[in-house]
Amino acid sequence: MFASKDGATRDQRTEPAPEGRGEGGEERAALARLLAPRSVAVIGAGRDPRGAGHRVLRNLIDGGFAGPVYPVNPNADQVAGLTCHPSVTAVPGPVDLAVIAVPARYVLDVVRECADAGVAGLVVLTAGFAETGQGSAQRDLLKICRASGMRLVGPNCLGVINTAARLNATFLQGDPTPGRVAVMSQSGAVGAALLQRLPVSSFVSVGNKADVSGNDLLEYWADDDGTDVIALYLESFGNPRKFTRIARRITATKPILMVKSGRSGSGDRAVRSHTAAAATPDVAVDAMVAACGVIRLDSVQELQDAAKLLSTQPLPGGRRVAIVGNSGGPEAMAADACERRGLVVPELPRDLLEGRVSSSAALANPVDLTADADADEIRLAVETVAAADEVDAVLVVYTPPFGSGLERTRQAIAAAARTTGKTVLACVAGHDGLIDGRVPAYAYPEQAIAALARAAEYAEWRARPAELPEPVPGVDAEAARRVVRAELAVRSAGGWLSPEATADLLRCYGLNLVPSVAVGSADEAARAAALVGLPVVLKVTGPVHKSDVGGVRLGLASEDEVRLAYDDMEETIGEEMTGAVVQPMLPGGVEIIVGGLNYPAFGPLVMAGMGGVMADLLADRAFRVPPVSRAAASEMIASLRCAPLLHGYRGAAPAAVDDLLDQIVRVGRLLEDLPEVAELDLNPVIVTPDAATVVDFRVRVAPVDQPPA
Amino acid sequence: MFASKDGATRDQRTEPAPEGRGEGGEERAALARLLAPRSVAVIGAGRDPRGAGHRVLRNLIDGGFAGPVYPVNPNADQVAGLTCHPSVTAVPGPVDLAVIAVPARYVLDVVRECADAGVAGLVVLTAGFAETGQGSAQRDLLKICRASGMRLVGPNCLGVINTAARLNATFLQGDPTPGRVAVMSQSGAVGAALLQRLPVSSFVSVGNKADVSGNDLLEYWADDDGTDVIALYLESFGNPRKFTRIARRITATKPILMVKSGRSGSGDRAVRSHTAAAATPDVAVDAMVAACGVIRLDSVQELQDAAKLLSTQPLPGGRRVAIVGNSGGPEAMAADACERRGLVVPELPRDLLEGRVSSSAALANPVDLTADADADEIRLAVETVAAADEVDAVLVVYTPPFGSGLERTRQAIAAAARTTGKTVLACVAGHDGLIDGRVPAYAYPEQAIAALARAAEYAEWRARPAELPEPVPGVDAEAARRVVRAELAVRSAGGWLSPEATADLLRCYGLNLVPSVAVGSADEAARAAALVGLPVVLKVTGPVHKSDVGGVRLGLASEDEVRLAYDDMEETIGEEMTGAVVQPMLPGGVEIIVGGLNYPAFGPLVMAGMGGVMADLLADRAFRVPPVSRAAASEMIASLRCAPLLHGYRGAAPAAVDDLLDQIVRVGRLLEDLPEVAELDLNPVIVTPDAATVVDFRVRVAPVDQPPA
């Protein structure tokens, strides 16, 4: 099945080590000291039990942190039974982590003292920095940290947790459940919600992300033996291209689950005002997800549901699900949910269970053992279907209190799960949690199936062949750069390239442009038609929307027809017509759009979609972050609803899809090489059985800012 | 806004009283005695506290049922402190409801005794009837009930609850929460799950639905003052057309929420084996929902979430939502969810809250008061935004324990909600339930927003103009019936009508068929072309797929061209060509498919969709249950993604949409009048600026079974 480890899959590939800050030795070591400290100081630990500092101190003590914990408070002798120190410099030992909970106006002084005391890392809980417009205070804070080599989590955050180190340096109520999920949240409230239902290895509330970012944490958790699954709540990306690079490497061995808010205009408004974060266009986020195997979810609940499964059970070997239980209704709903989520509920052979379970049971799959089924019968049925070749995963549906009751049935499910290497999960009405610490249980069947579908998709991602960088022959990047620079030298703000410059640029990347002759009169048009070969297409040039003004004439079969068409156009369109181009008419093909965009905060995106007049209406489009491998281009095309048109629909000859993929790969390379290309449209690319030919095109260039660090 | 009660809306319309069984007086009164009994006998009440009968008895006693409760058990003197009676005939008083929990082999005898004793209604908990293949036992059971006038719930069910009557005649654990939602479930397990989170007026587990059906209960609850919302879990429809009729009447004043399982092939398999129910094609179910305002949901959780809102809060007056709370992350996610669900998060004027709440709050909407906000600030903000003209509903997002803590904040939310007539709901992380018994609270923002979107859609349904029956002029139903009967007289199994008969039939309903002349030779074709007017279309007839064999030639401009084209076709297609038809060529229009289907178990459906080669690929289609009013036809067309093509896309002249709607209405009328029409295809209907013309068509007829009672 697709999670097979045979062949060269993502699991086995080695990637070049990523570059950049936080990936080197020293800062990394500082981050490790922050997240797994040997000693902690809590600066601003007051006597008021409702204060954040006090609560951090309590959580550290109650959580059983093994190293020394130092309350720092110049106005108290003792807090929570520990002796206070007047400042961090007065602490009688080295401090790996200082948690800062003093009012905003004191933070910079306290941080300077931490630098003097040789503290390795800071968690600044205090709010009132960039999120309320105090950007300069945050910059000063960061400056001190950078100068001294301290790493900084926050400001404006809830703190950090590391269950392996018994470190709870947050001011949250309640104890975290130890487990194998590392959680990062850009919102305190969402972080708190995530903690409520997830078994965690680490938790970092990053707040304003002044220093330690999601990318830093991803790299840290990539090598953390205690972490099997990484869960992120994001409102913005600091460096999306770096995120992609790091995530692609990690998802080869550990799933990354992500909720990214700010999809909508208003959600976006909320996020911006909330954390002063730069918005990333949502389509770009989805394309990024597709490029690097990150599992994007729409809600915290879905994330919790998927993380619970991925951190406890083996990945499913395929999409085939057996549904076994004591209640037909929820089982039917689970089967419906499978269909919605792209999972398969195969009909099972009758003799698999016949004679082994009660005669009134339905055996086909879903297997409904009826409300009378006791725990032993459920265990037997689960073990039997799990062992069947037809099955990749088993969902056990149990409605209490029927049969043997909740507790005995939970034991039976746990026992059955231990007999198989396949994925087992449960739906137990009204009970959300873990059975035996390793079988995830969900209150509703739809939750279970949604989580399983995510796991199956991730397993497919893992099993895919690694996308190695592919050579793109026939590219003259240097010449292309000259075209772009020439334009920007003349117009520093950029703009649409002339048709000639555009054609030059695209040819540098080996794009297959239709022969096209610019003409300024009817006679020139007729001569050009003879040159490119009849029949031809005549297209107006000038500041008009060609198809709206009758500026495109197809299938002109003789020089006379061309001449007449030109005159006619001139008469209809009038002064706005600056001339026309003559192109050979391509035999009936499929119209595809290939395009590119470069979002300022994000980087390039390649688009492929259906062409023609229906394109606007149907938005049948796929996006990818370059580099776009041939395999990725193929996936883009396969995801289009118009894809069957390319493969010989209703007896037509199959189109030259390989040539189309080649053009998409080349566009990806162009966008990667030339960040000045802000917008690129090949519309349409006509794909005939013989070739994919770019018939119309335009390119806009814009000056490039320095990329973020 | 759209829930305004001005004008003639559904709320005010009166409908003809529905006909049929259970709608008349006597049986209805018997059902009322069953669901609101003055006395209950429990037959099969044993001493084993785990037995179903014993548990029903306990639930009746513990629930505080006011009338007499009679345990019937020939082998015991006393059960649960009550004196047993040897049989129901020995009970010392009239019995309104008898709950039967004896083994299957005794059920018929016991039921005969109930008939003798003058019992009004039965709830048969016992399994082992139609659901395990014992259909004849179930028929016998029903026969006794019908003969004696007893109504029957079950067999194979959990029992019934009526909280107003303090009647808990189920064997479920736990007490039901009294409220205003009536619940009907065709699955015991799903019923039990529904009860866990819903405040209920009544609950009926219908089991095998031998007698009392969903339709009976709908009618009962329509007039039940204690019920504001009706929630259904269905696996099958007994009489879908009757359901539609009843539901349409009820949804004018009370929302009906429905989960219908068996969407998928495997879900369907589960349902069939589970309750021996006839499957209804899922697309028909969706069309029915559209026709009668029932809110269909994909999961029990969504149903619970929506029912909780609809049974406690006023309907929203529109789609504009204010989001107010103490936690930006969940608020941003709520805003994203609004966008996904078609709700609007309008930007609020700055001066609405400025100066009234803390200066660090974000005021635009979502309104993020930050984690520091106390209960008073939240209350003030909620009251203020609820009073704003820009807002139809307010979602309060609170993450405990920040600010004033859970309890005080709940009180603040309740207090604010009391000051407004608008919809108020809450998202409180980790807390699902009701605040103050009237503000629904959800653990996740997506749950709250999904529920609110359902309420907004329902409010729009309620506010729509009533769809009064519309006259369809120029219909000769009698002549049409003769065409259909003539065909079935010759071929009793039915089949595709001849082109001539099809044209006759369609013309009886005033469908606008393109002039079409059948021809058998090139010369005939040329003459026909002159007759219908050049240019023409030539189409092959015979057992071939026209477009695949080159059997359609468009735009033939002269008689010679027609002659040549005919000869060419003959040569290419060969013997399979039986002739051709000549039709005038229509000036460029939009191709639409209009169709009809008659599902044996369900009734007719009208379809409208995009035509042409893309139709198969894109499945851009809308379905309705006839009668299809002009307004409904307009909605069908508006829901198509190709709809903009009809309205003058990119400067084209607008198509004759009114004519298209007229054709759809006529197809609906035809399908309603002629149940023998099993399948009907008008493909394409070409809609030009002047007319909607049916260019190609086919009709299949089939004999009709008697409709279900």
mmCIF file of N, CA and C in Angstrom, chain A residues 173 187 189 196-197 233 235 261-264 266-267 269-270 274 298-300 304 327 329-330 333 335-336 339 345 347 365-366 368 399 401 444 446 610 613-614 616-618 641 644-645 649-650, chain B residues 173 187 189-190 196-197 233 235 261-264 266-267 269-270 274 298-300 304 327 329 333 335-336 339 345 347 365-366 368 399 401 430 444 446 610 613-614 616-618 641 644-645 649-650:
data_model
loop_
_atom_site.group_PDB
_atom_site.id
_atom_site.type_symbol
_atom_site.label_atom_id
_atom_site.label_comp_id
_atom_site.label_asym_id
_atom_site.label_seq_id
_atom_site.Cartn_x
_atom_site.Cartn_y
_atom_site.Cartn_z
ATOM 1 N N GLN A 173 -4.093 27.574 34.242
ATOM 2 C CA GLN A 173 -4.631 26.648 35.241
ATOM 3 C C GLN A 173 -4.620 25.235 34.661
ATOM 4 N N SER A 187 -1.521 32.499 19.508
ATOM 5 C CA SER A 187 -2.575 33.107 20.330
ATOM 6 C C SER A 187 -2.604 32.384 21.659
ATOM 7 N N ALA A 189 -5.068 32.274 23.853
ATOM 8 C CA ALA A 189 -6.344 31.594 24.062
ATOM 9 C C ALA A 189 -6.407 30.286 23.277
ATOM 10 N N GLN A 196 -5.980 21.777 26.322
ATOM 11 C CA GLN A 196 -7.045 21.072 27.040
ATOM 12 C C GLN A 196 -7.268 19.652 26.539
ATOM 13 N N ARG A 197 -7.013 19.398 25.275
ATOM 14 C CA ARG A 197 -7.348 18.066 24.765
ATOM 15 C C ARG A 197 -6.181 17.345 24.117
ATOM 16 N N TYR A 233 -0.587 26.713 15.733
ATOM 17 C CA TYR A 233 -1.624 27.700 15.448
ATOM 18 C C TYR A 233 -0.922 28.980 15.037
ATOM 19 N N GLU A 235 -1.017 32.868 12.981
ATOM 20 C CA GLU A 235 -1.785 33.990 12.444
ATOM 21 C C GLU A 235 -1.001 34.691 11.348
ATOM 22 N N SER A 261 -5.259 31.103 10.936
ATOM 23 C CA SER A 261 -6.444 31.948 10.847
ATOM 24 C C SER A 261 -6.152 33.162 9.988
ATOM 25 N N GLY A 262 -7.185 33.968 9.778
ATOM 26 C CA GLY A 262 -7.047 35.116 8.890
ATOM 27 C C GLY A 262 -7.299 34.741 7.450
ATOM 28 N N ARG A 263 -8.124 33.705 7.225
ATOM 29 C CA ARG A 263 -8.508 33.339 5.868
ATOM 30 C C ARG A 263 -9.344 34.440 5.241
ATOM 31 N N SER A 264 -10.243 34.979 6.040
ATOM 32 C CA SER A 264 -11.224 35.915 5.512
ATOM 33 C C SER A 264 -10.752 37.335 5.706
ATOM 34 N N SER A 266 -12.329 39.670 7.315
ATOM 35 C CA SER A 266 -12.560 40.086 8.692
ATOM 36 C C SER A 266 -11.669 39.307 9.655
ATOM 37 N N GLY A 267 -11.456 38.020 9.365
ATOM 38 C CA GLY A 267 -10.533 37.236 10.185
ATOM 39 C C GLY A 267 -9.162 37.873 10.118
ATOM 40 N N ARG A 269 -8.552 41.038 9.460
ATOM 41 C CA ARG A 269 -8.591 42.268 10.237
ATOM 42 C C ARG A 269 -8.353 41.939 11.708
ATOM 43 N N ALA A 270 -8.994 40.865 12.162
ATOM 44 C CA ALA A 270 -8.848 40.458 13.556
ATOM 45 C C ALA A 270 -7.400 40.132 13.864
ATOM 46 N N HIS A 274 -4.778 42.135 16.095
ATOM 47 C CA HIS A 274 -4.437 41.320 17.257
ATOM 48 C C HIS A 274 -2.936 41.216 17.456
ATOM 49 N N ASP A 298 -9.126 23.434 9.495
ATOM 50 C CA ASP A 298 -9.943 24.630 9.622
ATOM 51 C C ASP A 298 -10.239 25.012 11.060
ATOM 52 N N SER A 299 -10.027 24.103 11.997
ATOM 53 C CA SER A 299 -10.392 24.427 13.369
ATOM 54 C C SER A 299 -9.488 23.702 14.355
ATOM 55 N N VAL A 300 -9.469 24.251 15.553
ATOM 56 C CA VAL A 300 -8.681 23.659 16.626
ATOM 57 C C VAL A 300 -9.177 22.252 16.945
ATOM 58 N N GLN A 304 -6.910 18.948 17.025
ATOM 59 C CA GLN A 304 -6.794 18.062 18.186
ATOM 60 C C GLN A 304 -7.131 16.626 17.803
ATOM 61 N N SER A 327 -23.809 -0.349 16.979
ATOM 62 C CA SER A 327 -24.899 0.594 16.738
ATOM 63 C C SER A 327 -24.909 1.035 15.282
ATOM 64 N N GLY A 329 -26.788 3.033 13.449
ATOM 65 C CA GLY A 329 -26.941 4.429 13.053
ATOM 66 C C GLY A 329 -25.612 5.167 12.991
ATOM 67 N N PRO A 330 -24.880 5.227 14.096
ATOM 68 C CA PRO A 330 -23.571 5.898 14.044
ATOM 69 C C PRO A 330 -22.622 5.229 13.055
ATOM 70 N N MET A 333 -23.420 6.579 9.721
ATOM 71 C CA MET A 333 -22.923 7.947 9.598
ATOM 72 C C MET A 333 -21.418 7.966 9.417
ATOM 73 N N ALA A 335 -19.796 5.660 7.794
ATOM 74 C CA ALA A 335 -19.604 5.279 6.394
ATOM 75 C C ALA A 335 -19.862 6.475 5.478
ATOM 76 N N ASP A 336 -20.901 7.241 5.778
ATOM 77 C CA ASP A 336 -21.156 8.462 4.993
ATOM 78 C C ASP A 336 -19.970 9.420 5.086
ATOM 79 N N GLU A 339 -17.139 8.450 2.860
ATOM 80 C CA GLU A 339 -17.345 8.848 1.466
ATOM 81 C C GLU A 339 -17.025 10.331 1.262
ATOM 82 N N VAL A 345 -15.003 2.208 2.160
ATOM 83 C CA VAL A 345 -15.538 1.208 3.087
ATOM 84 C C VAL A 345 -15.811 -0.055 2.268
ATOM 85 N N GLU A 347 -16.685 -3.715 0.874
ATOM 86 C CA GLU A 347 -17.548 -4.800 1.314
ATOM 87 C C GLU A 347 -16.640 -5.968 1.726
ATOM 88 N N ASN A 365 -19.876 -4.725 6.207
ATOM 89 C CA ASN A 365 -19.074 -3.524 6.443
ATOM 90 C C ASN A 365 -19.878 -2.315 5.979
ATOM 91 N N PRO A 366 -20.313 -1.478 6.902
ATOM 92 C CA PRO A 366 -20.143 -1.581 8.343
ATOM 93 C C PRO A 366 -20.639 -2.914 8.922
ATOM 94 N N ASP A 368 -22.339 -4.413 11.887
ATOM 95 C CA ASP A 368 -23.182 -3.999 13.013
ATOM 96 C C ASP A 368 -23.491 -5.222 13.859
ATOM 97 N N THR A 399 -21.623 2.404 21.402
ATOM 98 C CA THR A 399 -22.560 3.274 22.108
ATOM 99 C C THR A 399 -22.830 2.663 23.473
ATOM 100 N N PRO A 401 -24.775 2.422 27.125
ATOM 101 C CA PRO A 401 -24.179 1.412 27.999
ATOM 102 C C PRO A 401 -24.446 0.006 27.491
ATOM 103 N N TYR A 444 -17.984 11.695 18.275
ATOM 104 C CA TYR A 444 -18.820 11.605 17.075
ATOM 105 C C TYR A 444 -18.064 10.891 15.955
ATOM 106 N N GLU A 446 -17.986 11.421 12.815
ATOM 107 C CA GLU A 446 -17.390 12.324 11.819
ATOM 108 C C GLU A 446 -16.014 12.816 12.256
ATOM 109 N N MET A 610 -8.123 26.083 -15.966
ATOM 110 C CA MET A 610 -8.868 25.977 -17.192
ATOM 111 C C MET A 610 -8.890 27.337 -17.897
ATOM 112 N N VAL A 613 -13.587 31.175 -21.724
ATOM 113 C CA VAL A 613 -14.538 32.056 -21.086
ATOM 114 C C VAL A 613 -15.056 31.474 -19.773
ATOM 115 N N MET A 614 -14.985 30.140 -19.623
ATOM 116 C CA MET A 614 -15.492 29.516 -18.396
ATOM 117 C C MET A 614 -14.528 29.671 -17.220
ATOM 118 N N ASP A 616 -13.170 32.190 -15.638
ATOM 119 C CA ASP A 616 -13.595 33.124 -14.595
ATOM 120 C C ASP A 616 -14.724 32.544 -13.767
ATOM 121 N N LEU A 617 -15.648 31.890 -14.456
ATOM 122 C CA LEU A 617 -16.843 31.405 -13.775
ATOM 123 C C LEU A 617 -16.537 30.254 -12.842
ATOM 124 N N LEU A 618 -15.662 29.379 -13.262
ATOM 125 C CA LEU A 618 -15.531 28.118 -12.538
ATOM 126 C C LEU A 618 -14.346 28.094 -11.584
ATOM 127 N N ARG A 641 -10.810 20.111 -12.662
ATOM 128 C CA ARG A 641 -12.001 19.381 -13.094
ATOM 129 C C ARG A 641 -12.027 19.213 -14.608
ATOM 130 N N PRO A 644 -9.998 15.751 -17.548
ATOM 131 C CA PRO A 644 -10.347 14.701 -18.520
ATOM 132 C C PRO A 644 -10.308 15.182 -19.972
ATOM 133 N N LEU A 645 -10.530 16.494 -20.183
ATOM 134 C CA LEU A 645 -10.485 17.018 -21.545
ATOM 135 C C LEU A 645 -9.117 16.816 -22.177
ATOM 136 N N TYR A 649 -10.947 13.039 -24.244
ATOM 137 C CA TYR A 649 -12.329 12.974 -23.781
ATOM 138 C C TYR A 649 -13.262 12.598 -24.922
ATOM 139 N N ARG A 650 -14.138 11.656 -24.677
ATOM 140 C CA ARG A 650 -15.115 11.219 -25.669
ATOM 141 C C ARG A 650 -14.496 10.953 -27.037
ATOM 142 N N GLN B 173 -30.157 5.258 30.401
ATOM 143 C CA GLN B 173 -29.624 5.805 31.642
ATOM 144 C C GLN B 173 -29.640 7.324 31.562
ATOM 145 N N SER B 187 -32.628 5.410 14.821
ATOM 146 C CA SER B 187 -31.579 4.566 15.400
ATOM 147 C C SER B 187 -31.559 4.813 16.888
ATOM 148 N N ALA B 189 -29.106 4.177 19.001
ATOM 149 C CA ALA B 189 -27.833 4.751 19.437
ATOM 150 C C ALA B 189 -27.778 6.245 19.132
ATOM 151 N N VAL B 190 -28.251 6.620 17.958
ATOM 152 C CA VAL B 190 -28.229 8.042 17.613
ATOM 153 C C VAL B 190 -29.213 8.799 18.506
ATOM 154 N N GLN B 196 -28.246 13.296 24.820
ATOM 155 C CA GLN B 196 -27.182 13.721 25.733
ATOM 156 C C GLN B 196 -26.966 15.227 25.725
ATOM 157 N N ARG B 197 -27.197 15.884 24.594
ATOM 158 C CA ARG B 197 -26.849 17.304 24.550
ATOM 159 C C ARG B 197 -28.014 18.205 24.177
ATOM 160 N N TYR B 233 -33.551 12.111 13.153
ATOM 161 C CA TYR B 233 -32.519 11.268 12.572
ATOM 162 C C TYR B 233 -33.215 10.187 11.762
ATOM 163 N N GLU B 235 -33.122 7.191 8.544
ATOM 164 C CA GLU B 235 -32.357 6.306 7.675
ATOM 165 C C GLU B 235 -33.138 6.000 6.406
ATOM 166 N N SER B 261 -28.869 9.529 7.190
ATOM 167 C CA SER B 261 -27.679 8.755 6.847
ATOM 168 C C SER B 261 -27.961 7.905 5.629
ATOM 169 N N GLY B 262 -26.914 7.209 5.197
ATOM 170 C CA GLY B 262 -27.043 6.418 3.977
ATOM 171 C C GLY B 262 -26.795 7.251 2.744
ATOM 172 N N ARG B 263 -25.964 8.303 2.871
ATOM 173 C CA ARG B 263 -25.583 9.095 1.708
ATOM 174 C C ARG B 263 -24.729 8.265 0.763
ATOM 175 N N SER B 264 -23.834 7.517 1.341
ATOM 176 C CA SER B 264 -22.844 6.806 0.543
ATOM 177 C C SER B 264 -23.325 5.405 0.239
ATOM 178 N N SER B 266 -21.731 2.676 0.990
ATOM 179 C CA SER B 266 -21.526 1.822 2.160
ATOM 180 C C SER B 266 -22.426 2.239 3.314
ATOM 181 N N GLY B 267 -22.648 3.550 3.450
ATOM 182 C CA GLY B 267 -23.572 4.016 4.483
ATOM 183 C C GLY B 267 -24.955 3.443 4.214
ATOM 184 N N ARG B 269 -25.573 0.676 2.552
ATOM 185 C CA ARG B 269 -25.529 -0.755 2.862
ATOM 186 C C ARG B 269 -25.761 -0.935 4.362
ATOM 187 N N ALA B 270 -25.123 -0.072 5.156
ATOM 188 C CA ALA B 270 -25.282 -0.168 6.604
ATOM 189 C C ALA B 270 -26.733 0.046 6.993
ATOM 190 N N HIS B 274 -29.393 -2.576 8.419
ATOM 191 C CA HIS B 274 -29.726 -2.202 9.790
ATOM 192 C C HIS B 274 -31.235 -2.155 10.010
ATOM 193 N N ASP B 298 -24.984 17.255 8.395
ATOM 194 C CA ASP B 298 -24.170 16.078 8.124
ATOM 195 C C ASP B 298 -23.875 15.252 9.360
ATOM 196 N N SER B 299 -24.103 15.800 10.532
ATOM 197 C CA SER B 299 -23.734 15.046 11.724
ATOM 198 C C SER B 299 -24.647 15.398 12.884
ATOM 199 N N VAL B 300 -24.681 14.482 13.842
ATOM 200 C CA VAL B 300 -25.482 14.684 15.051
ATOM 201 C C VAL B 300 -24.987 15.905 15.817
ATOM 202 N N GLN B 304 -27.245 19.008 16.961
ATOM 203 C CA GLN B 304 -27.371 19.463 18.351
ATOM 204 C C GLN B 304 -27.035 20.946 18.457
ATOM 205 N N SER B 327 -10.374 37.236 23.403
ATOM 206 C CA SER B 327 -9.286 36.415 22.881
ATOM 207 C C SER B 327 -9.259 36.474 21.357
ATOM 208 N N GLY B 329 -7.371 35.207 18.979
ATOM 209 C CA GLY B 329 -7.205 34.017 18.140
ATOM 210 C C GLY B 329 -8.529 33.344 17.824
ATOM 211 N N MET B 333 -10.710 33.086 14.272
ATOM 212 C CA MET B 333 -11.205 31.832 13.708
ATOM 213 C C MET B 333 -12.723 31.882 13.501
ATOM 214 N N ALA B 335 -14.320 34.584 12.719
ATOM 215 C CA ALA B 335 -14.510 35.411 11.522
ATOM 216 C C ALA B 335 -14.247 34.577 10.260
ATOM 217 N N ASP B 336 -13.204 33.764 10.293
ATOM 218 C CA ASP B 336 -12.940 32.874 9.155
ATOM 219 C C ASP B 336 -14.129 31.946 8.921
ATOM 220 N N GLU B 339 -16.947 33.582 7.098
ATOM 221 C CA GLU B 339 -16.721 33.681 5.652
ATOM 222 C C GLU B 339 -17.032 32.345 4.976
ATOM 223 N N VAL B 345 -19.083 39.708 8.515
ATOM 224 C CA VAL B 345 -18.555 40.358 9.724
ATOM 225 C C VAL B 345 -18.274 41.811 9.360
ATOM 226 N N GLU B 347 -17.412 45.736 9.232
ATOM 227 C CA GLU B 347 -16.544 46.621 10.017
ATOM 228 C C GLU B 347 -17.440 47.583 10.789
ATOM 229 N N ASN B 365 -14.271 44.952 14.639
ATOM 230 C CA ASN B 365 -15.050 43.728 14.474
ATOM 231 C C ASN B 365 -14.244 42.739 13.647
ATOM 232 N N PRO B 366 -13.821 41.622 14.239
ATOM 233 C CA PRO B 366 -14.006 41.265 15.638
ATOM 234 C C PRO B 366 -13.507 42.327 16.628
ATOM 235 N N ASP B 368 -11.816 42.758 19.928
ATOM 236 C CA ASP B 368 -10.979 41.997 20.864
ATOM 237 C C ASP B 368 -10.684 42.880 22.060
ATOM 238 N N THR B 399 -12.589 33.195 26.658
ATOM 239 C CA THR B 399 -11.664 32.134 27.048
ATOM 240 C C THR B 399 -11.395 32.257 28.538
ATOM 241 N N PRO B 401 -9.484 31.278 32.086
ATOM 242 C CA PRO B 401 -10.090 31.965 33.235
ATOM 243 C C PRO B 401 -9.845 33.464 33.211
ATOM 244 N N GLY B 430 -13.924 25.145 25.978
ATOM 245 C CA GLY B 430 -14.033 23.999 26.865
ATOM 246 C C GLY B 430 -15.396 23.833 27.515
ATOM 247 N N TYR B 444 -16.208 25.427 20.615
ATOM 248 C CA TYR B 444 -15.356 25.911 19.527
ATOM 249 C C TYR B 444 -16.098 26.958 18.697
ATOM 250 N N GLU B 446 -16.164 27.496 15.544
ATOM 251 C CA GLU B 446 -16.739 26.979 14.298
ATOM 252 C C GLU B 446 -18.116 26.361 14.544
ATOM 253 N N MET B 610 -25.858 22.898 -16.556
ATOM 254 C CA MET B 610 -25.094 23.392 -17.674
ATOM 255 C C MET B 610 -25.090 22.345 -18.770
ATOM 256 N N VAL B 613 -20.396 19.876 -23.623
ATOM 257 C CA VAL B 613 -19.461 18.814 -23.298
ATOM 258 C C VAL B 613 -18.942 18.939 -21.869
ATOM 259 N N MET B 614 -19.010 20.163 -21.300
ATOM 260 C CA MET B 614 -18.503 20.339 -19.948
ATOM 261 C C MET B 614 -19.459 19.819 -18.878
ATOM 262 N N ASP B 616 -20.810 16.931 -18.146
ATOM 263 C CA ASP B 616 -20.385 15.715 -17.455
ATOM 264 C C ASP B 616 -19.257 16.006 -16.484
ATOM 265 N N LEU B 617 -18.343 16.841 -16.931
ATOM 266 C CA LEU B 617 -17.147 17.080 -16.126
ATOM 267 C C LEU B 617 -17.455 17.884 -14.883
ATOM 268 N N LEU B 618 -18.332 18.841 -15.015
ATOM 269 C CA LEU B 618 -18.472 19.818 -13.939
ATOM 270 C C LEU B 618 -19.653 19.547 -13.027
ATOM 271 N N ARG B 641 -23.191 27.487 -11.490
ATOM 272 C CA ARG B 641 -21.994 28.302 -11.651
ATOM 273 C C ARG B 641 -21.956 28.949 -13.024
ATOM 274 N N PRO B 644 -23.941 33.189 -14.723
ATOM 275 C CA PRO B 644 -23.592 34.491 -15.302
ATOM 276 C C PRO B 644 -23.619 34.505 -16.835
ATOM 277 N N LEU B 645 -23.392 33.337 -17.466
ATOM 278 C CA LEU B 645 -23.426 33.282 -18.927
ATOM 279 C C LEU B 645 -24.787 33.699 -19.472
ATOM 280 N N TYR B 649 -22.919 37.914 -20.172
ATOM 281 C CA TYR B 649 -21.547 37.811 -19.702
ATOM 282 C C TYR B 649 -20.615 38.543 -20.656
ATOM 283 N N ARG B 650 -19.740 39.350 -20.125
ATOM 284 C CA ARG B 650 -18.735 40.069 -20.900
ATOM 285 C C ARG B 650 -19.337 40.772 -22.111
#
